[in-house]
Amino acid sequence: EAGVAQSPRYKIIEKRQSVAFWCNPISGHATLYWYQQILGQGPKLLIQFQNNGVVDDSQLPKDRFSAERLKGVDSTLKIQPAKLEDSAVYLCASSHGLLGYEQYFGPGTRLTVT
Amino acid sequence: QKEVEQNSGPLSVPEGAIASLNCTYSDRGSQSFFWYRQYSGKSPELIMFIYSNGDKEDGRFTAQLNKASQYVSLLIRDSQPSDSATYLCAVPGVGNSGGGADGLTFGKGTHLIIQP
């Protein structure tokens, strides 16, 4: 079974630029999560999708971050405009839901904002 | 907001000994608990989850849950150098509610070093 796929793996941008990250969850997993992990900290939930609907985006900075999950499979997370404090690893995770709530993480995208 | 507290370490344990990692959580209503291992530069990997009070064993790993005291621990027996990593404790939900399918609230993690 293929794991969670993410791209790109690394991205360097200047502040005020925009950036987008892509995630493809494990096949059959209805729930998809985006987390932000700043160096030295645990992952922080940004947004959770159930199929193509948003379940929780309470910790998403909506003035600059947006996310979508069209057709209930792939998802894209966008930052516009980026700030220095957005430098972090962005992790995508998925879970099946009905067969278990365990979350499986992708390799992450390391973002550096200069 | 839920909180999960862990001692950031580093926790240094000699090879072959038992490593004991602890975690406390703020929401008394939390029902499930997850332990993830994260190697440097890698993504978190699920190693244990526990729902019921008491112990759950899986190979060299044992998770212990005490809901009355609001702590969960992870024991690693016969520690190996390959166990050196950061161990993250997590509970579902970010607010004062939530079920198993919710996004996780993580602690900062404990950095474990197994000394050969």
mmCIF file of C-alpha atoms in Angstrom:
data_model
loop_
_atom_site.group_PDB
_atom_site.id
_atom_site.type_symbol
_atom_site.label_atom_id
_atom_site.label_comp_id
_atom_site.label_asym_id
_atom_site.label_seq_id
_atom_site.Cartn_x
_atom_site.Cartn_y
_atom_site.Cartn_z
ATOM 1 C CA GLU A 1 0.000 0.000 0.000
ATOM 2 C CA ALA A 2 1.453 3.345 -1.035
ATOM 3 C CA GLY A 3 1.869 5.951 1.680
ATOM 4 C CA VAL A 4 0.941 9.610 1.769
ATOM 5 C CA ALA A 5 2.643 11.520 -1.038
ATOM 6 C CA GLN A 6 3.673 15.173 -0.834
ATOM 7 C CA SER A 7 5.404 17.589 -3.142
ATOM 8 C CA PRO A 8 7.598 19.475 -3.351
ATOM 9 C CA ARG A 9 9.944 18.148 -0.677
ATOM 10 C CA TYR A 10 11.758 21.453 -0.294
ATOM 11 C CA LYS A 11 10.894 25.030 -1.168
ATOM 12 C CA ILE A 12 12.741 28.303 -0.630
ATOM 13 C CA ILE A 13 10.898 31.564 -1.238
ATOM 14 C CA GLU A 14 11.223 35.200 -0.295
ATOM 15 C CA LYS A 15 8.815 36.837 2.115
ATOM 16 C CA ARG A 16 5.636 38.150 0.506
ATOM 17 C CA GLN A 17 5.805 35.506 -2.221
ATOM 18 C CA SER A 18 3.218 32.762 -2.548
ATOM 19 C CA VAL A 19 3.701 28.999 -2.364
ATOM 20 C CA ALA A 20 1.560 25.885 -2.741
ATOM 21 C CA PHE A 21 1.968 22.367 -1.420
ATOM 22 C CA TRP A 22 0.303 19.229 -2.727
ATOM 23 C CA CYS A 23 -0.770 16.073 -0.908
ATOM 24 C CA ASN A 24 -2.154 12.733 -2.077
ATOM 25 C CA PRO A 25 -3.444 10.611 0.824
ATOM 26 C CA ILE A 26 -3.417 6.852 1.206
ATOM 27 C CA SER A 27 -5.986 5.293 -1.121
ATOM 28 C CA GLY A 28 -9.367 4.978 0.569
ATOM 29 C CA HIS A 29 -8.589 7.377 3.407
ATOM 30 C CA ALA A 30 -11.467 9.809 3.768
ATOM 31 C CA THR A 31 -9.848 12.134 6.289
ATOM 32 C CA LEU A 32 -6.925 14.393 5.427
ATOM 33 C CA TYR A 33 -4.993 16.694 7.732
ATOM 34 C CA TRP A 34 -2.433 19.445 7.210
ATOM 35 C CA TYR A 35 0.004 20.167 10.046
ATOM 36 C CA GLN A 36 2.718 22.774 10.497
ATOM 37 C CA GLN A 37 5.837 21.733 12.396
ATOM 38 C CA ILE A 38 8.225 24.472 13.451
ATOM 39 C CA LEU A 39 11.706 23.351 14.430
ATOM 40 C CA GLY A 40 11.795 22.028 17.980
ATOM 41 C CA GLN A 41 8.033 21.766 18.328
ATOM 42 C CA GLY A 42 5.379 19.141 17.768
ATOM 43 C CA PRO A 43 3.138 19.320 14.706
ATOM 44 C CA LYS A 44 0.270 21.808 14.906
ATOM 45 C CA LEU A 45 -3.004 21.074 13.125
ATOM 46 C CA LEU A 46 -3.888 23.640 10.465
ATOM 47 C CA ILE A 47 -6.912 22.071 8.790
ATOM 48 C CA GLN A 48 -8.823 18.795 8.638
ATOM 49 C CA PHE A 49 -10.941 17.559 5.726
ATOM 50 C CA GLN A 50 -13.520 14.783 5.748
ATOM 51 C CA ASN A 51 -13.879 13.819 2.079
ATOM 52 C CA ASN A 52 -14.022 17.277 0.443
ATOM 53 C CA GLY A 53 -15.546 19.142 3.390
ATOM 54 C CA VAL A 54 -13.701 21.114 6.080
ATOM 55 C CA VAL A 55 -14.115 19.657 9.573
ATOM 56 C CA ASP A 56 -11.752 21.920 11.527
ATOM 57 C CA ASP A 57 -9.812 24.987 10.393
ATOM 58 C CA SER A 58 -9.772 26.782 13.745
ATOM 59 C CA GLN A 59 -5.964 27.059 13.782
ATOM 60 C CA LEU A 60 -5.524 28.047 10.131
ATOM 61 C CA PRO A 61 -4.359 31.682 9.675
ATOM 62 C CA LYS A 62 -7.039 32.419 7.142
ATOM 63 C CA ASP A 63 -5.681 35.830 6.176
ATOM 64 C CA ARG A 64 -2.779 34.137 4.393
ATOM 65 C CA PHE A 65 -3.388 30.376 4.346
ATOM 66 C CA SER A 66 -5.951 28.526 2.271
ATOM 67 C CA ALA A 67 -6.553 24.876 1.519
ATOM 68 C CA GLU A 68 -8.816 22.829 -0.654
ATOM 69 C CA ARG A 69 -9.564 19.194 -1.298
ATOM 70 C CA LEU A 70 -11.379 18.946 -4.576
ATOM 71 C CA LYS A 71 -13.079 15.601 -5.349
ATOM 72 C CA GLY A 72 -12.228 14.341 -1.869
ATOM 73 C CA VAL A 73 -8.781 12.976 -2.762
ATOM 74 C CA ASP A 74 -5.802 15.277 -3.386
ATOM 75 C CA SER A 75 -5.357 18.452 -1.391
ATOM 76 C CA THR A 76 -3.487 21.717 -1.854
ATOM 77 C CA LEU A 77 -2.320 24.102 0.882
ATOM 78 C CA LYS A 78 -1.417 27.642 -0.167
ATOM 79 C CA ILE A 79 0.322 30.502 1.611
ATOM 80 C CA GLN A 80 -0.026 34.014 0.210
ATOM 81 C CA PRO A 81 1.847 36.153 1.138
ATOM 82 C CA ALA A 82 4.477 34.227 3.082
ATOM 83 C CA LYS A 83 6.110 35.583 6.228
ATOM 84 C CA LEU A 84 9.422 34.662 7.814
ATOM 85 C CA GLU A 85 7.594 32.848 10.638
ATOM 86 C CA ASP A 86 6.004 30.482 8.108
ATOM 87 C CA SER A 87 9.337 28.682 7.782
ATOM 88 C CA ALA A 88 8.482 25.146 8.885
ATOM 89 C CA VAL A 89 7.806 21.638 7.681
ATOM 90 C CA TYR A 90 4.285 21.185 6.341
ATOM 91 C CA LEU A 91 3.028 17.689 6.958
ATOM 92 C CA CYS A 92 0.051 16.017 5.379
ATOM 93 C CA ALA A 93 -1.568 13.034 7.101
ATOM 94 C CA SER A 94 -4.532 10.809 6.372
ATOM 95 C CA SER A 95 -6.706 8.334 8.230
ATOM 96 C CA HIS A 96 -9.327 5.878 7.109
ATOM 97 C CA GLY A 97 -11.922 6.773 9.723
ATOM 98 C CA LEU A 98 -14.251 3.805 9.612
ATOM 99 C CA LEU A 99 -11.461 1.233 9.932
ATOM 100 C CA GLY A 100 -9.434 3.229 12.410
ATOM 101 C CA TYR A 101 -8.472 6.727 13.393
ATOM 102 C CA GLU A 102 -4.722 6.267 13.270
ATOM 103 C CA GLN A 103 -3.075 9.007 11.225
ATOM 104 C CA TYR A 104 -0.270 8.307 8.775
ATOM 105 C CA PHE A 105 2.055 11.093 7.753
ATOM 106 C CA GLY A 106 3.661 11.959 4.455
ATOM 107 C CA PRO A 107 7.344 12.958 4.157
ATOM 108 C CA GLY A 108 6.545 16.663 4.510
ATOM 109 C CA THR A 109 7.544 19.806 2.639
ATOM 110 C CA ARG A 110 10.284 21.883 4.206
ATOM 111 C CA LEU A 111 9.605 25.581 3.563
ATOM 112 C CA THR A 112 12.222 28.255 4.093
ATOM 113 C CA VAL A 113 11.113 31.877 3.839
ATOM 114 C CA THR A 114 13.982 34.386 3.450
ATOM 115 C CA GLN B 1 -7.312 24.640 23.851
ATOM 116 C CA LYS B 2 -5.989 21.219 24.704
ATOM 117 C CA GLU B 3 -2.485 20.936 26.009
ATOM 118 C CA VAL B 4 -0.070 18.037 25.984
ATOM 119 C CA GLU B 5 3.070 18.348 28.067
ATOM 120 C CA GLN B 6 6.296 16.420 27.624
ATOM 121 C CA ASN B 7 9.783 16.870 29.001
ATOM 122 C CA SER B 8 11.829 17.901 25.971
ATOM 123 C CA GLY B 9 14.971 16.159 27.234
ATOM 124 C CA PRO B 10 17.355 15.038 26.036
ATOM 125 C CA LEU B 11 16.801 11.777 27.888
ATOM 126 C CA SER B 12 19.935 9.660 27.794
ATOM 127 C CA VAL B 13 19.610 5.893 28.397
ATOM 128 C CA PRO B 14 22.290 3.196 28.108
ATOM 129 C CA GLU B 15 21.803 0.520 25.483
ATOM 130 C CA GLY B 16 19.811 -2.442 26.796
ATOM 131 C CA ALA B 17 18.103 -0.458 29.563
ATOM 132 C CA ILE B 18 14.455 0.589 29.791
ATOM 133 C CA ALA B 19 13.599 4.054 28.466
ATOM 134 C CA SER B 20 10.617 5.694 30.134
ATOM 135 C CA LEU B 21 8.864 8.600 28.412
ATOM 136 C CA ASN B 22 6.051 10.521 30.059
ATOM 137 C CA CYS B 23 3.236 12.745 28.881
ATOM 138 C CA THR B 24 0.462 14.637 30.662
ATOM 139 C CA TYR B 25 -2.665 16.065 29.064
ATOM 140 C CA SER B 26 -5.096 18.781 30.025
ATOM 141 C CA ASP B 27 -8.466 17.517 28.781
ATOM 142 C CA ARG B 28 -9.964 14.959 31.149
ATOM 143 C CA GLY B 29 -12.362 13.953 28.367
ATOM 144 C CA SER B 30 -9.601 12.659 26.087
ATOM 145 C CA GLN B 31 -10.271 9.038 25.194
ATOM 146 C CA SER B 32 -7.403 7.987 22.958
ATOM 147 C CA PHE B 33 -3.677 8.584 23.004
ATOM 148 C CA PHE B 34 -0.990 8.191 20.409
ATOM 149 C CA TRP B 35 2.783 7.847 20.494
ATOM 150 C CA TYR B 36 4.742 8.826 17.400
ATOM 151 C CA ARG B 37 8.459 8.439 16.780
ATOM 152 C CA GLN B 38 10.222 11.048 14.679
ATOM 153 C CA TYR B 39 13.768 10.634 13.442
ATOM 154 C CA SER B 40 15.679 13.794 12.654
ATOM 155 C CA GLY B 41 14.581 15.172 9.287
ATOM 156 C CA LYS B 42 11.800 12.617 8.916
ATOM 157 C CA SER B 43 8.047 12.671 9.439
ATOM 158 C CA PRO B 44 6.291 11.236 12.516
ATOM 159 C CA GLU B 45 5.687 7.490 12.506
ATOM 160 C CA LEU B 46 2.912 5.934 14.602
ATOM 161 C CA ILE B 47 4.274 3.347 17.024
ATOM 162 C CA MET B 48 1.541 2.898 19.645
ATOM 163 C CA PHE B 49 -1.981 3.939 20.479
ATOM 164 C CA ILE B 50 -3.994 3.246 23.600
ATOM 165 C CA TYR B 51 -7.645 3.766 24.485
ATOM 166 C CA SER B 52 -8.122 1.970 27.791
ATOM 167 C CA ASN B 53 -6.668 2.423 31.253
ATOM 168 C CA GLY B 54 -3.780 0.115 31.979
ATOM 169 C CA ASP B 55 -0.995 -1.263 29.827
ATOM 170 C CA LYS B 56 -0.763 -2.128 26.159
ATOM 171 C CA GLU B 57 2.239 -4.050 24.924
ATOM 172 C CA ASP B 58 3.603 -4.329 21.387
ATOM 173 C CA GLY B 59 6.996 -5.963 21.103
ATOM 174 C CA ARG B 60 9.546 -3.922 23.047
ATOM 175 C CA PHE B 61 7.067 -1.063 23.511
ATOM 176 C CA THR B 62 4.537 -0.694 26.328
ATOM 177 C CA ALA B 63 2.071 2.175 26.599
ATOM 178 C CA GLN B 64 0.601 2.904 30.008
ATOM 179 C CA LEU B 65 -2.498 5.027 30.537
ATOM 180 C CA ASN B 66 -3.776 6.477 33.795
ATOM 181 C CA LYS B 67 -6.860 8.588 33.074
ATOM 182 C CA ALA B 68 -7.404 9.537 36.716
ATOM 183 C CA SER B 69 -3.969 11.167 36.831
ATOM 184 C CA GLN B 70 -4.131 12.298 33.206
ATOM 185 C CA TYR B 71 -0.842 10.853 32.136
ATOM 186 C CA VAL B 72 0.311 8.402 29.546
ATOM 187 C CA SER B 73 3.748 6.867 29.331
ATOM 188 C CA LEU B 74 5.777 4.856 26.874
ATOM 189 C CA LEU B 75 8.302 2.257 27.973
ATOM 190 C CA ILE B 76 10.928 0.931 25.588
ATOM 191 C CA ARG B 77 12.577 -2.264 26.797
ATOM 192 C CA ASP B 78 16.030 -3.409 25.696
ATOM 193 C CA SER B 79 16.744 0.041 24.210
ATOM 194 C CA GLN B 80 18.737 0.050 20.989
ATOM 195 C CA PRO B 81 20.725 2.885 19.370
ATOM 196 C CA SER B 82 18.122 2.815 16.582
ATOM 197 C CA ASP B 83 15.537 3.940 19.157
ATOM 198 C CA SER B 84 17.298 7.318 19.367
ATOM 199 C CA ALA B 85 14.679 9.776 18.125
ATOM 200 C CA THR B 86 12.101 12.293 19.297
ATOM 201 C CA TYR B 87 8.956 10.727 20.749
ATOM 202 C CA LEU B 88 5.739 12.688 20.358
ATOM 203 C CA CYS B 89 2.647 12.181 22.485
ATOM 204 C CA ALA B 90 -0.706 13.225 20.977
ATOM 205 C CA VAL B 91 -4.424 13.347 21.752
ATOM 206 C CA PRO B 92 -7.314 13.901 19.314
ATOM 207 C CA GLY B 93 -8.903 17.333 19.083
ATOM 208 C CA VAL B 94 -7.636 20.865 19.558
ATOM 209 C CA GLY B 95 -10.456 22.331 21.616
ATOM 210 C CA ASN B 96 -12.106 21.001 24.738
ATOM 211 C CA SER B 97 -13.947 18.270 22.907
ATOM 212 C CA GLY B 98 -13.273 15.863 20.170
ATOM 213 C CA GLY B 99 -13.290 12.282 19.112
ATOM 214 C CA GLY B 100 -10.957 9.783 17.617
ATOM 215 C CA ALA B 101 -11.069 11.130 14.082
ATOM 216 C CA ASP B 102 -10.103 14.650 15.042
ATOM 217 C CA GLY B 103 -6.828 16.294 14.223
ATOM 218 C CA LEU B 104 -4.193 15.693 16.862
ATOM 219 C CA THR B 105 -2.774 17.998 19.516
ATOM 220 C CA PHE B 106 0.875 17.081 19.974
ATOM 221 C CA GLY B 107 3.336 17.698 22.755
ATOM 222 C CA LYS B 108 6.730 19.159 21.896
ATOM 223 C CA GLY B 109 8.280 15.711 22.075
ATOM 224 C CA THR B 110 11.019 14.099 24.143
ATOM 225 C CA HIS B 111 14.421 13.670 22.538
ATOM 226 C CA LEU B 112 15.720 10.210 23.445
ATOM 227 C CA ILE B 113 19.375 9.239 23.094
ATOM 228 C CA ILE B 114 20.422 5.601 23.502
ATOM 229 C CA GLN B 115 24.079 5.412 24.399
ATOM 230 C CA PRO B 116 25.956 2.363 23.003
#
